[in-house]
CSV table of C-alpha atoms in Angstrom, one decimal:
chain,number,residue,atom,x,y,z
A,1,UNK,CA,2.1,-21.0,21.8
A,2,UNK,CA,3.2,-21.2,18.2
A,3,UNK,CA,0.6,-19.5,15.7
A,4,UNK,CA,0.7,-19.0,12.4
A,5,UNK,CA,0.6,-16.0,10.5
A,6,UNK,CA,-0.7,-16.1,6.8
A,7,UNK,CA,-0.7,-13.3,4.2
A,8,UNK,CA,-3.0,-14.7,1.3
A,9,UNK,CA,-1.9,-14.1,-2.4
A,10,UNK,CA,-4.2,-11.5,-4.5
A,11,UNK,CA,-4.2,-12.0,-8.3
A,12,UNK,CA,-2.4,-8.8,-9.7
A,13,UNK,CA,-4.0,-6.8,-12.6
A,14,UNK,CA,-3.2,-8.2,-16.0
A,15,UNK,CA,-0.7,-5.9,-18.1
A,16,UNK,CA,0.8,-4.0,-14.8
A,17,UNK,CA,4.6,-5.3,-14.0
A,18,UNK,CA,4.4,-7.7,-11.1
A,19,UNK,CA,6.7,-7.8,-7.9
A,20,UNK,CA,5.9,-8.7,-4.4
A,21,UNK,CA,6.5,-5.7,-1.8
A,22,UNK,CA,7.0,-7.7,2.3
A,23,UNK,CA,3.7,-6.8,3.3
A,24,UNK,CA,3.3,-4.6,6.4
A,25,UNK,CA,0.1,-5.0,8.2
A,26,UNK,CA,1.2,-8.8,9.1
A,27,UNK,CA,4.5,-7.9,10.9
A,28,UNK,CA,3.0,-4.5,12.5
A,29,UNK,CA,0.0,-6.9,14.1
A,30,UNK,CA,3.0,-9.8,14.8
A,31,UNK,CA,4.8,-6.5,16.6
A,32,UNK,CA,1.5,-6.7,19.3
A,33,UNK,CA,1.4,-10.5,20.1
A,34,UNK,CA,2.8,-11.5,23.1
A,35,UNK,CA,6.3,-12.7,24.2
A,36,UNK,CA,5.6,-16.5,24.4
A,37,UNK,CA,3.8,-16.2,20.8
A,38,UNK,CA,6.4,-18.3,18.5
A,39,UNK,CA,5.1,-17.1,15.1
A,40,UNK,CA,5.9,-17.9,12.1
A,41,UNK,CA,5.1,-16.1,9.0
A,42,UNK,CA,4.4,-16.9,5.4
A,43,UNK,CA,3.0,-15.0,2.4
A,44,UNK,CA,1.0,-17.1,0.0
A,45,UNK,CA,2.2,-14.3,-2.4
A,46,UNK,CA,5.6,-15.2,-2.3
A,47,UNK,CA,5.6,-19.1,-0.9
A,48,UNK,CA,3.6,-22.2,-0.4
A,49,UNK,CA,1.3,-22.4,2.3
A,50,UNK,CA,1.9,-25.9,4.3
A,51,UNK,CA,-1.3,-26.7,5.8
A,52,UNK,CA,-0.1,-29.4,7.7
A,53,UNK,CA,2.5,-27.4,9.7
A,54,UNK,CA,2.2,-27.8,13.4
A,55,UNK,CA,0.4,-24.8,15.2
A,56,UNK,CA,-2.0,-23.5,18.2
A,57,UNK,CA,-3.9,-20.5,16.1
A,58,UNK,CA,-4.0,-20.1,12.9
A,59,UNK,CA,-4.0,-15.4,12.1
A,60,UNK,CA,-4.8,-14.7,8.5
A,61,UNK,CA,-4.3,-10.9,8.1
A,62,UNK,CA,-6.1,-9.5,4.8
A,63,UNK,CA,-5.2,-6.2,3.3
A,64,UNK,CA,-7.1,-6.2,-0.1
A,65,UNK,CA,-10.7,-7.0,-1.0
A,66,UNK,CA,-9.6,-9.5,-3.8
A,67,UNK,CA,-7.3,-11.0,-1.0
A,68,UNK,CA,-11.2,-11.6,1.1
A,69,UNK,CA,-12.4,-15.5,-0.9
A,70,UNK,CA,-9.0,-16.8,-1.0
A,71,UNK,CA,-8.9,-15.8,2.6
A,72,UNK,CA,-12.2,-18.2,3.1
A,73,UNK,CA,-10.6,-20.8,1.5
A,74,UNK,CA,-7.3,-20.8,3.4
A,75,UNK,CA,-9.2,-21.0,6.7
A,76,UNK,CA,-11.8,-23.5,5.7
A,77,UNK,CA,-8.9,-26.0,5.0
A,78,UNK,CA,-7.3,-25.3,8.0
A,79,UNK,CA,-11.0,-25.5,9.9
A,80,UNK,CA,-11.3,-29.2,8.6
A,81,UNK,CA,-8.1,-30.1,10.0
A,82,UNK,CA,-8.9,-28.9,13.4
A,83,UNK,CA,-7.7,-25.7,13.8
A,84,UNK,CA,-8.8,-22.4,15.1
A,85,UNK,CA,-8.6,-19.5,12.7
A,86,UNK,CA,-8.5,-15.7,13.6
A,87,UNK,CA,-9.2,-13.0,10.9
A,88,UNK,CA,-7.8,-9.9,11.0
A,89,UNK,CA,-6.8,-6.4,9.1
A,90,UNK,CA,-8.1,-3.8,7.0
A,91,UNK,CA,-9.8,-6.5,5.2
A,92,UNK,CA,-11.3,-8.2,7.2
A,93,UNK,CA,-12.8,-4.7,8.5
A,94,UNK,CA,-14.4,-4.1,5.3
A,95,UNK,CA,-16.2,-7.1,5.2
A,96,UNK,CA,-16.9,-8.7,8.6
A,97,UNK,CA,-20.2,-8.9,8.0
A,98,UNK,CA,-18.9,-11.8,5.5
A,99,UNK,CA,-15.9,-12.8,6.7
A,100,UNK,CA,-17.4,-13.7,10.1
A,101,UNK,CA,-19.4,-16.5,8.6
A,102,UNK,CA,-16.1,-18.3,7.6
A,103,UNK,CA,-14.2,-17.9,10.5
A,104,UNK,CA,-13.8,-19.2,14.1
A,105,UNK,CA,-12.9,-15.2,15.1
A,106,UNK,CA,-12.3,-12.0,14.0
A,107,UNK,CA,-10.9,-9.3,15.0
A,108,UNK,CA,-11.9,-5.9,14.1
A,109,UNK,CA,-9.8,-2.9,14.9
A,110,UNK,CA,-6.0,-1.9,15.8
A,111,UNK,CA,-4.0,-4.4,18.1
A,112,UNK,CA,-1.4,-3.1,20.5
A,113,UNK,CA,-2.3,-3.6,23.6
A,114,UNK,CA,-5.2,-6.3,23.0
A,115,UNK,CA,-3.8,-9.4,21.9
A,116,UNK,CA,-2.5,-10.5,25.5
A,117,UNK,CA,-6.7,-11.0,26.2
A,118,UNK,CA,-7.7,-12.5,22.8
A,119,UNK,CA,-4.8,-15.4,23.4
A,120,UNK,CA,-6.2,-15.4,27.2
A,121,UNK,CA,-9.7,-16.6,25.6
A,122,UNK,CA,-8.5,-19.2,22.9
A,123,UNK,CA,-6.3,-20.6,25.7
A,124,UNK,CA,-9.2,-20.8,27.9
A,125,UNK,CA,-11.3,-22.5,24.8
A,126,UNK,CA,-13.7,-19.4,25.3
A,127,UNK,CA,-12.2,-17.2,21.7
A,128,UNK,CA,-15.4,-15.1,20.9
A,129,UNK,CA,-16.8,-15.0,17.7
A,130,UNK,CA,-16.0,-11.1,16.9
A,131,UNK,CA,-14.1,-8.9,19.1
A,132,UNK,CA,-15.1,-5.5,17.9
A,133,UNK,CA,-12.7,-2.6,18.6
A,134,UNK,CA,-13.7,-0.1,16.1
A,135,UNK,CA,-16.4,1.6,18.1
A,136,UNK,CA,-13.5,2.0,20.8
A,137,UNK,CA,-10.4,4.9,21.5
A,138,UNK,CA,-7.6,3.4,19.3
A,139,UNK,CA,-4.9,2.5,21.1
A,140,UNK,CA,-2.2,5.1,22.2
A,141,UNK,CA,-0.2,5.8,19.3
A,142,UNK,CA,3.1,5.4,21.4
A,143,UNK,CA,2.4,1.6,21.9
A,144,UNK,CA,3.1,1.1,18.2
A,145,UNK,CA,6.3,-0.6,18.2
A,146,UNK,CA,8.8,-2.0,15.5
A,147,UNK,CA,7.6,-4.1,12.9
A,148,UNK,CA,8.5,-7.6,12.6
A,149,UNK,CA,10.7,-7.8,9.9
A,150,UNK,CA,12.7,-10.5,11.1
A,151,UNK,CA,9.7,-12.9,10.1
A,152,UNK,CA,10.6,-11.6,6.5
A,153,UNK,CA,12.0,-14.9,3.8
A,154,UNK,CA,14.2,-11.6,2.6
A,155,UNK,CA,15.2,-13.9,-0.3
A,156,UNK,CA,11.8,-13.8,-1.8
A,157,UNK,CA,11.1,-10.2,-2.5
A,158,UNK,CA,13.0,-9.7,-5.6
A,159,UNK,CA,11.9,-8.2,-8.6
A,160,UNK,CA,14.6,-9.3,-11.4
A,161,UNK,CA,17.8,-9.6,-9.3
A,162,UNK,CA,16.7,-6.1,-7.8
A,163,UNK,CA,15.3,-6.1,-3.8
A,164,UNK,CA,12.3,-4.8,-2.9
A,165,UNK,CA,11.3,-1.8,-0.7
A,166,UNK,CA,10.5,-2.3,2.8
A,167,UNK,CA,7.3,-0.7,4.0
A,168,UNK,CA,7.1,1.8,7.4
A,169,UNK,CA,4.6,4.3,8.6
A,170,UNK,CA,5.0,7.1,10.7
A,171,UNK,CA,1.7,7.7,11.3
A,172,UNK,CA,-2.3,6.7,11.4
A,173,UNK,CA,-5.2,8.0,10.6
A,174,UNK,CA,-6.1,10.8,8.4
A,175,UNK,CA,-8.4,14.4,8.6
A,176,UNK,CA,-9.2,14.3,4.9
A,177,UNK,CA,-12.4,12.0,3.5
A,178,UNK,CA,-11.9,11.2,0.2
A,179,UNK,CA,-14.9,10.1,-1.4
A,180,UNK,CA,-13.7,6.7,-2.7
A,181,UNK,CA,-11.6,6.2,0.1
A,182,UNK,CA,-12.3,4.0,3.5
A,183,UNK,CA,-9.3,5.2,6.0
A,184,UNK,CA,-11.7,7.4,7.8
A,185,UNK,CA,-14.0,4.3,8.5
A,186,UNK,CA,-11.0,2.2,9.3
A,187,UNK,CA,-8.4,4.3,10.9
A,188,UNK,CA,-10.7,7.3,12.2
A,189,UNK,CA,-10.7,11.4,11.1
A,190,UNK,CA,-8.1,12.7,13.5
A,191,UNK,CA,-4.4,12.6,12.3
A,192,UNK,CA,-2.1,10.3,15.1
A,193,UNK,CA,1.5,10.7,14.3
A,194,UNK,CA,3.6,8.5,15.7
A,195,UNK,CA,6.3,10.2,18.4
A,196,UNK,CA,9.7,11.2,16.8
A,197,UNK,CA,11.8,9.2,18.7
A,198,UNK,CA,9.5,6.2,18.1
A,199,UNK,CA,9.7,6.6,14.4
A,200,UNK,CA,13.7,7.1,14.6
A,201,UNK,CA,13.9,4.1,16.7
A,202,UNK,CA,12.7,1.9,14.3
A,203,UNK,CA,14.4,3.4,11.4
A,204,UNK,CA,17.3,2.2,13.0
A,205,UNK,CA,16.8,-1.3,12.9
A,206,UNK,CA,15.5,-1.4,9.2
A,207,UNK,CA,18.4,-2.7,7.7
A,208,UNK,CA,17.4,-2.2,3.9
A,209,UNK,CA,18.1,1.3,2.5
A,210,UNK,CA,15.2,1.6,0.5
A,211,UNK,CA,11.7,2.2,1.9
A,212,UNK,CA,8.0,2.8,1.1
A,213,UNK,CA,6.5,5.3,3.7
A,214,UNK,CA,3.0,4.0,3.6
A,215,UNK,CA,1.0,6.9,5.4
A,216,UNK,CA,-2.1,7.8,4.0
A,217,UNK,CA,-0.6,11.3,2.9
A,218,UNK,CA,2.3,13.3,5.0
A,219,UNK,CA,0.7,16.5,4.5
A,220,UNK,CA,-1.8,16.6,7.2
A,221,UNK,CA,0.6,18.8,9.7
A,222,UNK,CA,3.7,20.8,8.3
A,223,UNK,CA,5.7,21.3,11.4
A,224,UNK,CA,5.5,17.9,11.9
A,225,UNK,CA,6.1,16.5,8.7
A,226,UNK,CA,9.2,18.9,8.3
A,227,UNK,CA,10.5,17.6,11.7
A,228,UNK,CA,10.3,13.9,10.6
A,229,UNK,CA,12.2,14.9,7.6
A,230,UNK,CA,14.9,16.6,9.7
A,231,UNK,CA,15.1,13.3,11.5
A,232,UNK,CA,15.1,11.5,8.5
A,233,UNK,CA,18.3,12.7,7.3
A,234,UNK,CA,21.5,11.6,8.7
A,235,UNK,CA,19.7,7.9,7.5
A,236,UNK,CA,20.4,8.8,4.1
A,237,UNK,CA,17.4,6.2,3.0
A,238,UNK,CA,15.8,6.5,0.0
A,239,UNK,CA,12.1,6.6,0.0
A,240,UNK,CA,8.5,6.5,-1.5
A,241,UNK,CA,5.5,8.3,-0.4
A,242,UNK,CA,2.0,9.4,-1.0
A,243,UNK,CA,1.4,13.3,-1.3
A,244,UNK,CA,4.0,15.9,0.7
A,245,UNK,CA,3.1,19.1,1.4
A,246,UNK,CA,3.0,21.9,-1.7
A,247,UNK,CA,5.7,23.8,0.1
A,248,UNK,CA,9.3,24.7,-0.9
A,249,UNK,CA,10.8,24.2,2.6
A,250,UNK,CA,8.9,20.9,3.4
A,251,UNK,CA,10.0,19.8,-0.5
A,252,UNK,CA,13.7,20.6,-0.2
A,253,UNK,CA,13.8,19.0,3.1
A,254,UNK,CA,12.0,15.9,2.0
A,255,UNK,CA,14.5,16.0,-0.8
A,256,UNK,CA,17.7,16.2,1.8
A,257,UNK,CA,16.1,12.9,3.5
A,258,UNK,CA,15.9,11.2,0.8
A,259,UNK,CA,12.6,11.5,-1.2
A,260,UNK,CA,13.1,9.1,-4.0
A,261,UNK,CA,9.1,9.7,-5.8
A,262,UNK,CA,5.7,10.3,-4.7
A,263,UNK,CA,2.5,9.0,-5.4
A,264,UNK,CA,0.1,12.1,-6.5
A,265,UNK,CA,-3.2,12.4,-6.8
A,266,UNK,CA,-3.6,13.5,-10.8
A,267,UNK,CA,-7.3,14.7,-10.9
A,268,UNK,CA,-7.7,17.5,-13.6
A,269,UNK,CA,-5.7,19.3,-16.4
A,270,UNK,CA,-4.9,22.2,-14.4
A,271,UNK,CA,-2.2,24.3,-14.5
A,272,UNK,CA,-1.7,24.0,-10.6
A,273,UNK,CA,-1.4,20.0,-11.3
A,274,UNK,CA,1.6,21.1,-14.2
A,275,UNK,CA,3.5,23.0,-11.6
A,276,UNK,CA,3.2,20.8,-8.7
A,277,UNK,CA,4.9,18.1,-10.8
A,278,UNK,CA,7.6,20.7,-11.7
A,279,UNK,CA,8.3,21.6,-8.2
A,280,UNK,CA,8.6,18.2,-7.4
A,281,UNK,CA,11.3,17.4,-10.2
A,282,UNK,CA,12.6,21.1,-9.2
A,283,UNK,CA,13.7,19.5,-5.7
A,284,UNK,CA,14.9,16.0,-7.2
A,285,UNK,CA,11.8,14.3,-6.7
A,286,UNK,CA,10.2,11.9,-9.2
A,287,UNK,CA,6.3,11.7,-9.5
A,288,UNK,CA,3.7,8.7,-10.0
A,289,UNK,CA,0.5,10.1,-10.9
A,290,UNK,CA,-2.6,8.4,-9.4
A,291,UNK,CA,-5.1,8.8,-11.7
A,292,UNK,CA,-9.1,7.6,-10.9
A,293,UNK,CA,-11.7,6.9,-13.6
A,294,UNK,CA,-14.7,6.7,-13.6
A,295,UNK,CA,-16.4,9.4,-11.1
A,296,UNK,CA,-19.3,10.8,-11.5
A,297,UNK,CA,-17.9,14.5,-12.3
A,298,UNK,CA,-16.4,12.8,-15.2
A,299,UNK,CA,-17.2,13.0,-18.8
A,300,UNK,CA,-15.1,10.8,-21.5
A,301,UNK,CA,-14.7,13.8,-23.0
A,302,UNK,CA,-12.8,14.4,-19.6
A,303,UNK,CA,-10.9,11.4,-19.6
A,304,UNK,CA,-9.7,11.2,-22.8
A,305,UNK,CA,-8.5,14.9,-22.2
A,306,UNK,CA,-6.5,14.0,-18.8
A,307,UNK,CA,-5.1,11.3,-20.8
A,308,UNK,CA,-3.4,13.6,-22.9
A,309,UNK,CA,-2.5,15.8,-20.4
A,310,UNK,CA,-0.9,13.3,-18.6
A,311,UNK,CA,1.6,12.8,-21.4
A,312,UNK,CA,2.2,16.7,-21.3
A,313,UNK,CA,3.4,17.2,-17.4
A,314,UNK,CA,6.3,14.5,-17.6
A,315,UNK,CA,5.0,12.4,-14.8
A,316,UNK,CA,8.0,9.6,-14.1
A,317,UNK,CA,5.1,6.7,-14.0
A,318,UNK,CA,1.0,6.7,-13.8
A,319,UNK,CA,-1.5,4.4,-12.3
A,320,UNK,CA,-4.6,4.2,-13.6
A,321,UNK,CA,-7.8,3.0,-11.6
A,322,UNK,CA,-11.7,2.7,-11.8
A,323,UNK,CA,-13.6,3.5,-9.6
A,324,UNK,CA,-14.3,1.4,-6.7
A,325,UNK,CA,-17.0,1.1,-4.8
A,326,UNK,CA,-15.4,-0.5,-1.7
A,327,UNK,CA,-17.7,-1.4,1.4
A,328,UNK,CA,-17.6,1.3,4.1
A,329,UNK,CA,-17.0,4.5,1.8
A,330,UNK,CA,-19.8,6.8,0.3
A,331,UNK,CA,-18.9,5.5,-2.9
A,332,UNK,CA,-19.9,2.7,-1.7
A,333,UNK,CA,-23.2,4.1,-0.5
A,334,UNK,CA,-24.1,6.4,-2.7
A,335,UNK,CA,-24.1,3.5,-5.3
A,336,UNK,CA,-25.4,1.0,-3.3
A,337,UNK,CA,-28.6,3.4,-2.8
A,338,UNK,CA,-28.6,4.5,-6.5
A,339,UNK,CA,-28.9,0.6,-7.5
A,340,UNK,CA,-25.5,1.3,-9.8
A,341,UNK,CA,-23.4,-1.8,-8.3
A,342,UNK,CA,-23.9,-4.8,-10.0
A,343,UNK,CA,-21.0,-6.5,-9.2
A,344,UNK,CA,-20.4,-8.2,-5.6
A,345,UNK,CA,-18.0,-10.7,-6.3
A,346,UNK,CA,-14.7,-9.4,-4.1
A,347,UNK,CA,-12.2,-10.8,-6.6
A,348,UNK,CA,-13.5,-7.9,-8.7
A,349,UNK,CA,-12.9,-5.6,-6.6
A,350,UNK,CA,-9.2,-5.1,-7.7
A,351,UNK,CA,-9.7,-1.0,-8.7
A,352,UNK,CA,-9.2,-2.5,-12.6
A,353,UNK,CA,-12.4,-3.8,-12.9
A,354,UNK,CA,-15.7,-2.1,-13.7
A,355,UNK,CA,-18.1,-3.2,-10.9
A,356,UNK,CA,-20.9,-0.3,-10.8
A,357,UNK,CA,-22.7,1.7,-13.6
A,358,UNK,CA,-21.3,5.1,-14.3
A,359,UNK,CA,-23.2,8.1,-14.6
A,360,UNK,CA,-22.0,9.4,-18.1
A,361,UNK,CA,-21.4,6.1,-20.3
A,362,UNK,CA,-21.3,2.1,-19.6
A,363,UNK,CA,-19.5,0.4,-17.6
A,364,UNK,CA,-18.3,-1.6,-21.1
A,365,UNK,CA,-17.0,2.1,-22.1
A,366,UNK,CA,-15.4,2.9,-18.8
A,367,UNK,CA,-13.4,-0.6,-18.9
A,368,UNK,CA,-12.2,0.3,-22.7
A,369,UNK,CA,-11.0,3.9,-21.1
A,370,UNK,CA,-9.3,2.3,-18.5
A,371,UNK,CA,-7.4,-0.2,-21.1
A,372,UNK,CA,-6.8,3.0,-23.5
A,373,UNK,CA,-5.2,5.1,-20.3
A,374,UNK,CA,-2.6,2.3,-19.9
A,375,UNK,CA,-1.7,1.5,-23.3
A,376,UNK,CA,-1.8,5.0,-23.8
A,377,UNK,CA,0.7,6.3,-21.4
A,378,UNK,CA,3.2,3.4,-21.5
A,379,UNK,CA,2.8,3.5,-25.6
A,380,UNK,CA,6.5,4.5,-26.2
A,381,UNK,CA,8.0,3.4,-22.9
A,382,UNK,CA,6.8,0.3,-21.0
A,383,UNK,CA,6.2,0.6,-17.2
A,384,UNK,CA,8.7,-1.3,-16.7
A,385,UNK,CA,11.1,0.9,-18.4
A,386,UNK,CA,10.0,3.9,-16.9
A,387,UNK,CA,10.1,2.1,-13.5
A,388,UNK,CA,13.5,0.7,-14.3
A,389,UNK,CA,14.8,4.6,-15.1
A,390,UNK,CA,13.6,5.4,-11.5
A,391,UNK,CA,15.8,2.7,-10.8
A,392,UNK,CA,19.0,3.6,-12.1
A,393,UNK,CA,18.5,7.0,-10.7
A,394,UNK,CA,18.4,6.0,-7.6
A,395,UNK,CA,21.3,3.6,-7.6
A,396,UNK,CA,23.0,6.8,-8.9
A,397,UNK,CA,22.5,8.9,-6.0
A,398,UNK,CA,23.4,6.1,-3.7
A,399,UNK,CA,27.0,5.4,-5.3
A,400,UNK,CA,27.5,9.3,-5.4
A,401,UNK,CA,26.5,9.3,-1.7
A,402,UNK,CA,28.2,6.3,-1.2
A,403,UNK,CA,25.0,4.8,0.7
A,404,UNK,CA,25.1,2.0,-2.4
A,405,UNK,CA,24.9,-2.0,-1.0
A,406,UNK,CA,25.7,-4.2,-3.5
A,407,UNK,CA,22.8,-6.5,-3.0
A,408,UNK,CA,20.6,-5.8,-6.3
A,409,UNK,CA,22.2,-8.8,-9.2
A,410,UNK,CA,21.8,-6.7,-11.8
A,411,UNK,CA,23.3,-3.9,-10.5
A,412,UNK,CA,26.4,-6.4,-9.9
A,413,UNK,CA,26.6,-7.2,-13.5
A,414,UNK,CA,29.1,-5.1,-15.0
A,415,UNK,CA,27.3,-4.2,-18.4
A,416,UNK,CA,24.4,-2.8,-16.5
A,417,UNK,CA,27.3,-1.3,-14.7
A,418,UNK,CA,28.0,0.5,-17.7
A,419,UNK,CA,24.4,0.9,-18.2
A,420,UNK,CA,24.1,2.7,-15.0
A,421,UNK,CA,27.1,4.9,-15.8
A,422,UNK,CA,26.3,6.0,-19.0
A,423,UNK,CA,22.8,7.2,-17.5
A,424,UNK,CA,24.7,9.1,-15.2
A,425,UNK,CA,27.1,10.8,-17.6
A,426,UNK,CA,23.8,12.1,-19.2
A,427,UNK,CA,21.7,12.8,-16.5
């Protein structure tokens, strides 16, 4: 059976550098699929989509809401040429209800272990119109095997001569619910890490030493997360992740394994916020802040101030977002209810655009706030810049450790050589 697997391109927000990251929730699904599946992979992102290519199934695996219309598209031009299309991923969870009404199938849920009967049906002519897994037991966590990299064009995700991170989780699901998040709806409340010698495994066969550990936060259980770290080690990878535990063991051992920056949440002036950035730099660690705008708690007096704060704690980068009301989380509902959303086009919904009414000024006002954040904070140093000094330091650690591939152009170019060097005498 040959099916094809089809990542659909998102429009990226205007001002923000643009690269392409190998998406992961394509290859981890391709992972699940049968032996006799012959797939073959392309990312509308990256790469053409030929709509004429020979194939049983046609899989379009959605990530984003603003990947949801182009989605529609993609399979209604696949529809009129005959072919069968299956929806799936987070997505395509979000908004079945929708999604279902351009499609031959979807499928709602986590894979492993279910794929072997959804390719029994379309091989019998009898594919079902949903098959809902979301009100059942996920699947055992052990099932999840390694990605499918190897469906990866490699020579496509580049960002100026430099290669791209690859993308791994170690675990699913998450205890917290964040109010304007949906991974409790999608992935459930209780914490599944994946077993240690699973996650090793497949470190071992990811060839590229630069990673992006895509868990919804590491620091929901510290023994384990301070295991993982242990194992982590004699990889000598470098790596970014979302929020690791507050703890000087668990940060200096994230540090020996390789902890390139984080992603942390940045959600008031306080002077708890200023020192957890400083531990992180303490142990080596550089710091994105994630910063949300826009929430009902917030005044623009309060914005304007964490603005300014912002430019106080020596954060390494900052990402700004509004706040979304994505289907499925009580932001979502709470809005819906209040009759604040008046926005439902899904293109919109790209956490840079205002889509509801806020509680403290307009949504015109909040938009301007948003645009001020970013020009704000990148005033005197692009994003690319900053991004390009995490860059260098990283290079740096790998020639010292002697972990360093020659595979980034620019870092092959001997004046950024020099470049690279001089940052290093300094540093």
């Amino acid at each position: 059976m040959k099916l094809k697997l089809i990542y659909p391109r998102w429009e990226k927000l205007k001002g923000q550098t643009t690269f392409n990251l190998p998406p992961h929730g394509p290859v981890v699904f391709a992972a699940s699929l049968p032996e006799y599946v012959d797939v073959a992979f392309t990312d509308e992102n990256v790469e053409a989509i030929d709509f004429d290519d020979e194939c049983d199934l046609v899989v379009i695996s959605m990530m984003l809401s603003t990947q949801v219309k182009r989605g529609w598209a993609i399979a209604e031009q696949f529809r009129e040429r005959g072919k069968k299309t299956l929806f799936g991923g987070i997505a395509t969870m979000l908004h079945a209800e929708d999604t279902v009404n351009h499609a031959d199938s979807i499928f709602l849920g986590e894979a492993e272990g279910r794929m072997e009967d959804v390719l029994d049906d379309f091989r019998r002519g009898e594919l079902k119109k949903v098959y809902n897994f979301m009100t059942q037991r996920q699947p055992p966590i052990e099932s999840v095997g390694p990605a499918r990299r190897d469906l990866y064009k490699r020579e496509l995700y580049n960002h100026k001569g430099v290669q791209m991170v690859d993308l791994f989780h170690a675990s699913r699901g998450c205890r917290f619910s964040c109010y304007p998040c949906a991974v409790s709806y999608l992935g459930g409340r209780i914490f599944r890490p994946r077993p240690l010698d699973k996650v090793i495994e497949e470190l071992a066969t990811i060839d590229n030493n630069r990673l992006f550990i895509v868990d919804n936060s590491l620091a929901q259980n510290k023994e384990w997360e301070q295991q993982l770290f242990r194992e982590m080690i004699p990889f000598k990878k470098k790596w970014i992740s979302h929020t690791i535990e507050d703890d000087p063991e668990t940060l200096d051992l994230a540090a020996q394994a390789g902890a390139w920056y984080v992603y942390q949440a940045v959600y008031d002036t306080s002077d708890y916020i200023r020192e957890r950035v400083r531990r992180y730099h303490d142990h080596g660690i550089g710091v994105e802040g994630t910063i949300l705008l826009g929430l009902d708690n917030q005044t623009e007096d309060d914005i304007l101030r964490l603005i300014d704060f912002l430019l106080e704690i020596d954060l390494d980068l900052a990402e700004f977002t509004v706040m979304t009301p994505f289907p499925h989380t009580k932001g979502y509902d709470d809005l819906l209810r209040e009759g604040r959303i008046f926005d439902f086009d899904w293109d919109h919904y790209n956490a840079g655009q205002v889509v509801f009414r806020p509680k403290h000024f307009s949504a015109e006002r909040l938009q301007e706030l948003y645009d001020y954040a970013w020009d704000t904070f990148y005033r005197d140093e692009s994003q690319e810049q900053k991004m390009f000094r995490l860059f260098c330091q990283v290079a740096i650690r790998e020639m010292n450790e002697g972990t360093y591939r020659p595979r980034d152009r620019r870092l092959a170019n001997k004046s950024f050589g020099r470049e690279v060097a001089g940052r290093k005498v300094i540093s």
